[in-house]
PDB file of C-alpha atoms and ligand atoms in Angstrom:
ATOM      1  CA  MET S   1     -65.674  99.553  29.935  1.00  0.00           C
ATOM      2  CA  GLU S   2     -62.721  97.367  28.850  1.00  0.00           C
ATOM      3  CA  PRO S   3     -61.623  95.060  31.667  1.00  0.00           C
ATOM      4  CA  VAL S   4     -58.133  95.875  32.931  1.00  0.00           C
ATOM      5  CA  ARG S   5     -55.841  93.325  31.439  1.00  0.00           C
ATOM      6  CA  GLN S   6     -54.326  91.327  34.286  1.00  0.00           C
ATOM      7  CA  LEU S   7     -50.668  90.341  34.290  1.00  0.00           C
ATOM      8  CA  GLU S   8     -50.403  86.603  34.320  1.00  0.00           C
ATOM      9  CA  ASN S   9     -49.680  86.902  38.027  1.00  0.00           C
ATOM     10  CA  GLU S  10     -49.324  89.761  40.418  1.00  0.00           C
ATOM     11  CA  HIS S  11     -45.574  90.116  40.064  1.00  0.00           C
ATOM     12  CA  LEU S  12     -43.457  90.861  37.033  1.00  0.00           C
ATOM     13  CA  GLY S  13     -43.081  87.513  35.366  1.00  0.00           C
ATOM     14  CA  TYR S  14     -44.373  83.979  35.174  1.00  0.00           C
ATOM     15  CA  SER S  15     -44.947  81.151  37.615  1.00  0.00           C
ATOM     16  CA  ASP S  16     -46.292  78.505  35.222  1.00  0.00           C
ATOM     17  CA  THR S  17     -42.960  78.115  33.490  1.00  0.00           C
ATOM     18  CA  PRO S  18     -40.404  75.331  34.121  1.00  0.00           C
ATOM     19  CA  LYS S  19     -38.362  75.425  37.304  1.00  0.00           C
ATOM     20  CA  LEU S  20     -34.657  76.277  37.118  1.00  0.00           C
ATOM     21  CA  ALA S  21     -32.018  74.619  39.296  1.00  0.00           C
ATOM     22  CA  SER S  22     -32.088  77.784  41.412  1.00  0.00           C
ATOM     23  CA  GLY S  23     -35.661  77.032  42.461  1.00  0.00           C
ATOM     24  CA  TYR S  24     -37.029  80.000  40.531  1.00  0.00           C
ATOM     25  CA  THR S  25     -39.167  79.519  37.463  1.00  0.00           C
ATOM     26  CA  VAL S  26     -38.091  80.708  34.015  1.00  0.00           C
ATOM     27  CA  HIS S  27     -38.868  84.473  33.877  1.00  0.00           C
ATOM     28  CA  ASP S  28     -39.697  84.438  37.604  1.00  0.00           C
ATOM     29  CA  GLY S  29     -40.646  87.959  38.617  1.00  0.00           C
ATOM     30  CA  THR S  30     -40.235  87.222  42.322  1.00  0.00           C
ATOM     31  CA  ARG S  31     -36.457  87.020  41.972  1.00  0.00           C
ATOM     32  CA  PRO S  32     -34.832  89.904  43.839  1.00  0.00           C
ATOM     33  CA  GLN S  33     -34.214  92.925  41.654  1.00  0.00           C
ATOM     34  CA  MET S  34     -30.546  93.818  41.217  1.00  0.00           C
ATOM     35  CA  PRO S  35     -28.945  96.887  42.791  1.00  0.00           C
ATOM     36  CA  VAL S  36     -28.791  99.957  40.590  1.00  0.00           C
ATOM     37  CA  VAL S  37     -25.241 101.195  40.002  1.00  0.00           C
ATOM     38  CA  ASP S  38     -24.461 104.761  39.071  1.00  0.00           C
ATOM     39  CA  ALA S  39     -22.096 104.244  36.138  1.00  0.00           C
ATOM     40  CA  GLN S  40     -20.431 106.902  34.022  1.00  0.00           C
ATOM     41  CA  PRO S  41     -17.960 105.759  31.378  1.00  0.00           C
ATOM     42  CA  GLY S  42     -14.468 106.819  32.383  1.00  0.00           C
ATOM     43  CA  GLN S  43     -15.361 107.135  36.075  1.00  0.00           C
ATOM     44  CA  ALA S  44     -15.396 104.773  39.025  1.00  0.00           C
ATOM     45  CA  PRO S  45     -18.869 103.235  39.385  1.00  0.00           C
ATOM     46  CA  GLY S  46     -20.941 104.375  42.357  1.00  0.00           C
ATOM     47  CA  ASP S  47     -20.454 101.109  44.226  1.00  0.00           C
ATOM     48  CA  ALA S  48     -16.670 100.882  43.686  1.00  0.00           C
ATOM     49  CA  VAL S  49     -14.002 101.080  46.360  1.00  0.00           C
ATOM     50  CA  VAL S  50     -11.666 103.778  45.049  1.00  0.00           C
ATOM     51  CA  LEU S  51      -8.089 102.861  45.952  1.00  0.00           C
ATOM     52  CA  PHE S  52      -6.367 105.704  44.127  1.00  0.00           C
ATOM     53  CA  ASP S  53      -7.883 108.794  42.532  1.00  0.00           C
ATOM     54  CA  GLY S  54      -4.739 110.873  42.242  1.00  0.00           C
ATOM     55  CA  SER S  55      -5.383 113.016  45.295  1.00  0.00           C
ATOM     56  CA  SER S  56      -3.280 111.131  47.858  1.00  0.00           C
ATOM     57  CA  LEU S  57      -1.288 107.974  48.585  1.00  0.00           C
ATOM     58  CA  GLU S  58      -3.326 107.283  51.698  1.00  0.00           C
ATOM     59  CA  GLY S  59      -4.505 103.712  51.919  1.00  0.00           C
ATOM     60  CA  TRP S  60      -1.251 102.374  50.435  1.00  0.00           C
ATOM     61  CA  THR S  61       1.660 101.048  52.466  1.00  0.00           C
ATOM     62  CA  ASN S  62       5.180 100.029  51.636  1.00  0.00           C
ATOM     63  CA  VAL S  63       5.544  96.253  51.645  1.00  0.00           C
ATOM     64  CA  LYS S  64       9.151  96.365  52.945  1.00  0.00           C
ATOM     65  CA  ASP S  65       8.450  98.105  56.236  1.00  0.00           C
ATOM     66  CA  GLY S  66       4.669  98.543  56.471  1.00  0.00           C
ATOM     67  CA  GLU S  67       5.183 102.300  56.622  1.00  0.00           C
ATOM     68  CA  ALA S  68       4.023 105.008  54.215  1.00  0.00           C
ATOM     69  CA  CYS S  69       3.800 104.109  50.522  1.00  0.00           C
ATOM     70  CA  GLY S  70       6.785 106.215  49.459  1.00  0.00           C
ATOM     71  CA  TRP S  71       6.064 106.369  45.743  1.00  0.00           C
ATOM     72  CA  ASN S  72       5.890 109.651  43.872  1.00  0.00           C
ATOM     73  CA  LEU S  73       2.495 111.377  43.878  1.00  0.00           C
ATOM     74  CA  LEU S  74       2.463 113.363  40.654  1.00  0.00           C
ATOM     75  CA  GLY S  75       0.227 116.380  40.339  1.00  0.00           C
ATOM     76  CA  ASP S  76      -1.686 115.067  37.339  1.00  0.00           C
ATOM     77  CA  GLY S  77      -3.707 112.288  38.942  1.00  0.00           C
ATOM     78  CA  ALA S  78      -1.003 109.646  38.718  1.00  0.00           C
ATOM     79  CA  MET S  79       1.567 108.029  40.978  1.00  0.00           C
ATOM     80  CA  GLU S  80       4.940 106.741  39.882  1.00  0.00           C
ATOM     81  CA  VAL S  81       7.312 104.077  41.133  1.00  0.00           C
ATOM     82  CA  ILE S  82      10.406 105.413  42.837  1.00  0.00           C
ATOM     83  CA  PRO S  83      12.927 102.687  41.976  1.00  0.00           C
ATOM     84  CA  GLY S  84      14.270 100.946  45.041  1.00  0.00           C
ATOM     85  CA  VAL S  85      11.548 102.168  47.386  1.00  0.00           C
ATOM     86  CA  GLY S  86       9.819  98.809  47.072  1.00  0.00           C
ATOM     87  CA  ASP S  87       6.452  97.282  46.291  1.00  0.00           C
ATOM     88  CA  ILE S  88       3.343  98.908  47.698  1.00  0.00           C
ATOM     89  CA  GLN S  89       0.008  97.426  48.701  1.00  0.00           C
ATOM     90  CA  SER S  90      -3.483  98.536  49.549  1.00  0.00           C
ATOM     91  CA  GLU S  91      -4.502  98.542  53.198  1.00  0.00           C
ATOM     92  CA  LYS S  92      -7.866  97.171  52.131  1.00  0.00           C
ATOM     93  CA  GLU S  93      -8.032  93.481  51.291  1.00  0.00           C
ATOM     94  CA  PHE S  94     -10.135  91.743  48.684  1.00  0.00           C
ATOM     95  CA  GLY S  95     -11.122  88.293  47.480  1.00  0.00           C
ATOM     96  CA  SER S  96     -12.973  87.969  44.182  1.00  0.00           C
ATOM     97  CA  MET S  97     -13.295  91.315  42.484  1.00  0.00           C
ATOM     98  CA  GLN S  98     -13.504  93.491  39.413  1.00  0.00           C
ATOM     99  CA  LEU S  99     -10.406  95.682  39.232  1.00  0.00           C
ATOM    100  CA  HIS S 100      -9.844  98.746  37.080  1.00  0.00           C
ATOM    101  CA  LEU S 101      -6.405 100.267  36.831  1.00  0.00           C
ATOM    102  CA  GLU S 102      -4.498 102.402  34.344  1.00  0.00           C
ATOM    103  CA  PHE S 103      -0.748 102.405  33.794  1.00  0.00           C
ATOM    104  CA  MET S 104       1.811 104.138  31.624  1.00  0.00           C
ATOM    105  CA  SER S 105       5.175 102.801  30.517  1.00  0.00           C
ATOM    106  CA  PRO S 106       8.136 105.161  31.070  1.00  0.00           C
ATOM    107  CA  VAL S 107       8.463 107.858  28.410  1.00  0.00           C
ATOM    108  CA  GLU S 108      12.215 107.382  28.292  1.00  0.00           C
ATOM    109  CA  VAL S 109      12.609 103.954  26.724  1.00  0.00           C
ATOM    110  CA  LYS S 110      15.508 101.958  28.098  1.00  0.00           C
ATOM    111  CA  GLY S 111      16.310  98.341  28.740  1.00  0.00           C
ATOM    112  CA  GLN S 112      15.086  95.267  26.907  1.00  0.00           C
ATOM    113  CA  GLY S 113      12.763  92.367  27.569  1.00  0.00           C
ATOM    114  CA  GLN S 114      11.891  92.154  31.253  1.00  0.00           C
ATOM    115  CA  GLY S 115      14.097  95.184  31.875  1.00  0.00           C
ATOM    116  CA  ARG S 116      11.784  97.666  30.138  1.00  0.00           C
ATOM    117  CA  GLY S 117       8.885  99.263  31.998  1.00  0.00           C
ATOM    118  CA  ASN S 118       8.438  96.325  34.329  1.00  0.00           C
ATOM    119  CA  SER S 119       5.924  96.399  37.166  1.00  0.00           C
ATOM    120  CA  GLY S 120       3.066  94.134  38.116  1.00  0.00           C
ATOM    121  CA  VAL S 121      -0.413  93.884  39.544  1.00  0.00           C
ATOM    122  CA  PHE S 122      -0.442  91.280  42.302  1.00  0.00           C
ATOM    123  CA  LEU S 123      -3.962  90.114  43.056  1.00  0.00           C
ATOM    124  CA  MET S 124      -4.358  89.135  46.711  1.00  0.00           C
ATOM    125  CA  GLY S 125      -0.735  90.221  47.019  1.00  0.00           C
ATOM    126  CA  GLN S 126       0.587  87.077  45.324  1.00  0.00           C
ATOM    127  CA  TYR S 127      -0.873  86.397  41.876  1.00  0.00           C
ATOM    128  CA  GLU S 128       0.864  88.602  39.298  1.00  0.00           C
ATOM    129  CA  ILE S 129      -0.674  89.955  36.144  1.00  0.00           C
ATOM    130  CA  GLN S 130       2.365  91.338  34.386  1.00  0.00           C
ATOM    131  CA  VAL S 131       2.866  95.016  33.664  1.00  0.00           C
ATOM    132  CA  LEU S 132       5.603  95.500  31.080  1.00  0.00           C
ATOM    133  CA  ASP S 133       6.445  97.844  28.237  1.00  0.00           C
ATOM    134  CA  ASN S 134       5.972  95.322  25.448  1.00  0.00           C
ATOM    135  CA  TYR S 135       5.697  97.976  22.743  1.00  0.00           C
ATOM    136  CA  ASP S 136       8.167  96.666  20.161  1.00  0.00           C
ATOM    137  CA  ASN S 137       9.796  94.715  22.964  1.00  0.00           C
ATOM    138  CA  PRO S 138       9.354  90.945  22.888  1.00  0.00           C
ATOM    139  CA  THR S 139      10.111  88.753  25.890  1.00  0.00           C
ATOM    140  CA  TYR S 140       9.154  85.281  27.046  1.00  0.00           C
ATOM    141  CA  PRO S 141       5.384  85.044  26.364  1.00  0.00           C
ATOM    142  CA  ASP S 142       4.378  84.144  29.933  1.00  0.00           C
ATOM    143  CA  GLY S 143       6.121  87.319  31.077  1.00  0.00           C
ATOM    144  CA  THR S 144       4.382  89.582  28.540  1.00  0.00           C
ATOM    145  CA  VAL S 145       1.968  92.311  29.600  1.00  0.00           C
ATOM    146  CA  GLY S 146      -1.355  90.653  30.436  1.00  0.00           C
ATOM    147  CA  GLY S 147       0.393  87.381  31.121  1.00  0.00           C
ATOM    148  CA  ILE S 148      -0.150  85.412  34.300  1.00  0.00           C
ATOM    149  CA  TYR S 149       3.525  85.623  35.114  1.00  0.00           C
ATOM    150  CA  GLY S 150       5.326  82.316  34.695  1.00  0.00           C
ATOM    151  CA  GLN S 151       2.125  80.471  33.744  1.00  0.00           C
ATOM    152  CA  THR S 152      -0.061  81.658  30.883  1.00  0.00           C
ATOM    153  CA  PRO S 153       0.732  84.135  28.085  1.00  0.00           C
ATOM    154  CA  PRO S 154      -1.952  86.629  27.070  1.00  0.00           C
ATOM    155  CA  LEU S 155      -3.976  85.920  23.916  1.00  0.00           C
ATOM    156  CA  VAL S 156      -2.801  89.139  22.249  1.00  0.00           C
ATOM    157  CA  ASN S 157      -0.632  92.177  22.906  1.00  0.00           C
ATOM    158  CA  PRO S 158      -2.631  95.445  22.729  1.00  0.00           C
ATOM    159  CA  ILE S 159      -0.065  97.583  24.622  1.00  0.00           C
ATOM    160  CA  ARG S 160       0.128 101.263  23.729  1.00  0.00           C
ATOM    161  CA  LYS S 161       3.278 103.294  23.203  1.00  0.00           C
ATOM    162  CA  PRO S 162       5.438 104.457  26.093  1.00  0.00           C
ATOM    163  CA  GLY S 163       3.983 107.671  27.486  1.00  0.00           C
ATOM    164  CA  GLU S 164       0.396 106.686  26.586  1.00  0.00           C
ATOM    165  CA  TRP S 165      -2.060 105.372  29.147  1.00  0.00           C
ATOM    166  CA  ASN S 166      -3.145 101.734  29.155  1.00  0.00           C
ATOM    167  CA  VAL S 167      -6.339 100.493  30.790  1.00  0.00           C
ATOM    168  CA  TYR S 168      -6.595  97.184  32.621  1.00  0.00           C
ATOM    169  CA  ASP S 169      -9.951  95.662  33.513  1.00  0.00           C
ATOM    170  CA  ILE S 170      -9.487  92.477  35.474  1.00  0.00           C
ATOM    171  CA  ILE S 171     -12.093  90.063  36.816  1.00  0.00           C
ATOM    172  CA  TRP S 172     -10.658  87.899  39.535  1.00  0.00           C
ATOM    173  CA  ASN S 173     -12.155  84.786  41.055  1.00  0.00           C
ATOM    174  CA  ALA S 174     -10.217  83.995  44.208  1.00  0.00           C
ATOM    175  CA  PRO S 175      -9.214  80.410  44.988  1.00  0.00           C
ATOM    176  CA  VAL S 176     -11.299  78.637  47.599  1.00  0.00           C
ATOM    177  CA  PHE S 177      -9.761  76.434  50.264  1.00  0.00           C
ATOM    178  CA  GLU S 178     -11.477  74.019  52.591  1.00  0.00           C
ATOM    179  CA  GLY S 179      -9.037  73.648  55.425  1.00  0.00           C
ATOM    180  CA  ASP S 180      -5.757  72.668  53.772  1.00  0.00           C
ATOM    181  CA  THR S 181      -7.436  71.469  50.592  1.00  0.00           C
ATOM    182  CA  LEU S 182      -7.907  73.483  47.427  1.00  0.00           C
ATOM    183  CA  LYS S 183     -11.624  73.377  46.635  1.00  0.00           C
ATOM    184  CA  SER S 184     -11.440  75.541  43.495  1.00  0.00           C
ATOM    185  CA  PRO S 185      -8.463  77.269  41.869  1.00  0.00           C
ATOM    186  CA  ALA S 186      -8.310  80.963  41.045  1.00  0.00           C
ATOM    187  CA  SER S 187      -9.284  82.174  37.600  1.00  0.00           C
ATOM    188  CA  VAL S 188      -8.920  85.510  35.904  1.00  0.00           C
ATOM    189  CA  THR S 189     -10.245  87.435  32.931  1.00  0.00           C
ATOM    190  CA  VAL S 190      -8.059  90.308  31.738  1.00  0.00           C
ATOM    191  CA  LEU S 191      -8.793  93.050  29.226  1.00  0.00           C
ATOM    192  CA  LEU S 192      -6.086  95.496  28.243  1.00  0.00           C
ATOM    193  CA  ASN S 193      -7.341  98.577  26.441  1.00  0.00           C
ATOM    194  CA  GLY S 194     -10.656  96.773  25.997  1.00  0.00           C
ATOM    195  CA  VAL S 195      -9.068  93.750  24.313  1.00  0.00           C
ATOM    196  CA  LEU S 196      -9.377  90.283  25.856  1.00  0.00           C
ATOM    197  CA  GLN S 197      -6.049  88.864  27.017  1.00  0.00           C
ATOM    198  CA  GLN S 198      -7.090  86.203  29.532  1.00  0.00           C
ATOM    199  CA  ASN S 199     -10.426  84.433  29.202  1.00  0.00           C
ATOM    200  CA  ALA S 200     -11.322  82.949  32.603  1.00  0.00           C
ATOM    201  CA  THR S 201      -7.832  81.452  32.727  1.00  0.00           C
ATOM    202  CA  VAL S 202      -7.264  79.075  35.631  1.00  0.00           C
ATOM    203  CA  LEU S 203      -4.129  79.689  37.715  1.00  0.00           C
ATOM    204  CA  GLU S 204      -1.696  77.023  38.886  1.00  0.00           C
ATOM    205  CA  GLY S 205      -0.982  78.883  42.115  1.00  0.00           C
ATOM    206  CA  PRO S 206       0.719  82.053  43.364  1.00  0.00           C
ATOM    207  CA  THR S 207       3.367  83.613  41.136  1.00  0.00           C
ATOM    208  CA  GLU S 208       6.849  82.100  41.067  1.00  0.00           C
ATOM    209  CA  HIS S 209       9.999  83.126  39.224  1.00  0.00           C
ATOM    210  CA  LYS S 210      11.769  80.299  37.360  1.00  0.00           C
ATOM    211  CA  ALA S 211       9.734  77.715  39.246  1.00  0.00           C
ATOM    212  CA  LEU S 212       6.399  75.896  39.073  1.00  0.00           C
ATOM    213  CA  ALA S 213       3.515  77.381  41.008  1.00  0.00           C
ATOM    214  CA  SER S 214       1.397  75.438  43.473  1.00  0.00           C
ATOM    215  CA  TYR S 215      -1.340  76.398  45.905  1.00  0.00           C
ATOM    216  CA  LYS S 216      -0.854  76.704  49.623  1.00  0.00           C
ATOM    217  CA  PRO S 217      -3.839  77.652  51.783  1.00  0.00           C
ATOM    218  CA  HIS S 218      -4.150  81.373  52.466  1.00  0.00           C
ATOM    219  CA  PRO S 219      -6.789  83.772  53.798  1.00  0.00           C
ATOM    220  CA  ALA S 220      -9.868  84.494  51.685  1.00  0.00           C
ATOM    221  CA  LYS S 221      -8.790  88.107  51.166  1.00  0.00           C
ATOM    222  CA  GLY S 222      -5.522  89.845  50.411  1.00  0.00           C
ATOM    223  CA  PRO S 223      -4.222  93.284  49.411  1.00  0.00           C
ATOM    224  CA  LEU S 224      -3.712  94.624  45.923  1.00  0.00           C
ATOM    225  CA  LYS S 225       0.044  94.909  45.438  1.00  0.00           C
ATOM    226  CA  LEU S 226       1.902  96.962  42.822  1.00  0.00           C
ATOM    227  CA  GLN S 227       5.460  96.074  41.961  1.00  0.00           C
ATOM    228  CA  ASP S 228       8.593  98.199  42.078  1.00  0.00           C
ATOM    229  CA  HIS S 229      10.773  96.487  39.475  1.00  0.00           C
ATOM    230  CA  GLY S 230      13.095  99.469  39.165  1.00  0.00           C
ATOM    231  CA  ASP S 231      11.239 101.230  36.352  1.00  0.00           C
ATOM    232  CA  LEU S 232       9.350 104.546  36.298  1.00  0.00           C
ATOM    233  CA  VAL S 233       5.905 103.060  35.675  1.00  0.00           C
ATOM    234  CA  ARG S 234       2.904 105.260  36.465  1.00  0.00           C
ATOM    235  CA  PHE S 235      -0.533 104.289  37.751  1.00  0.00           C
ATOM    236  CA  ARG S 236      -3.856 106.094  38.008  1.00  0.00           C
ATOM    237  CA  ASN S 237      -7.605 105.501  38.470  1.00  0.00           C
ATOM    238  CA  ILE S 238      -7.488 102.362  40.581  1.00  0.00           C
ATOM    239  CA  TRP S 239     -10.802 101.006  41.806  1.00  0.00           C
ATOM    240  CA  VAL S 240     -12.290  97.723  42.858  1.00  0.00           C
ATOM    241  CA  ARG S 241     -15.767  96.244  42.965  1.00  0.00           C
ATOM    242  CA  GLU S 242     -15.945  93.310  45.326  1.00  0.00           C
ATOM    243  CA  LEU S 243     -17.746  90.298  43.925  1.00  0.00           C
TER     244      LEU S 243
HETATM  245 MG1   MG B 301       6.511  92.350  36.857  1.00  0.00          MG
END
């Protein structure tokens, strides 16, 4: 009878390989296995926190008064800014995360530059990734869709036409403070419609308008805020995976 061929050791990998900085060996089978995630393209992954699925505006509050969201819940899975109602934010708070969100620029095209289809995704409530209808609508580059507003323009502009859905996938590394000192700045990777716009770009601080940004200590988590800039921008399919 053939002897059963033994694995080199009783786990799944090797122990006679060089040691990594982590303390594990190269190909170390004793490393913890990673969680399995139920993932279906086009749907929120099984381990995601769903912030908006089109069924209700619960979990969102109005930033002005802390009361109900107040935006328009459309019947087709989307919500829409009601101009003047104000910014809204999630009740749940997050630090570093993977964010998925879809938005549509207003079908009726009006205004120019920053005045056309303006909204924004504010990570931790204070770091804006711009939402703007930049289809055939140039503006200052650091205010273009996918831009870190007032700091870093996106690499490219893959915006779709007004009335068509756009997909944002954003990977956010929150800043880390030690007491009053910034230990590491925030960085962000942004894909719009699957196209890389920000590649682990480091932020100068929270978003400012016509001013330089700088960090001030803040809590390790904050809400996701969406901007009412007076335009009928729609959102749908918003989910987060905490990192
Ligand atoms: Mg904006």
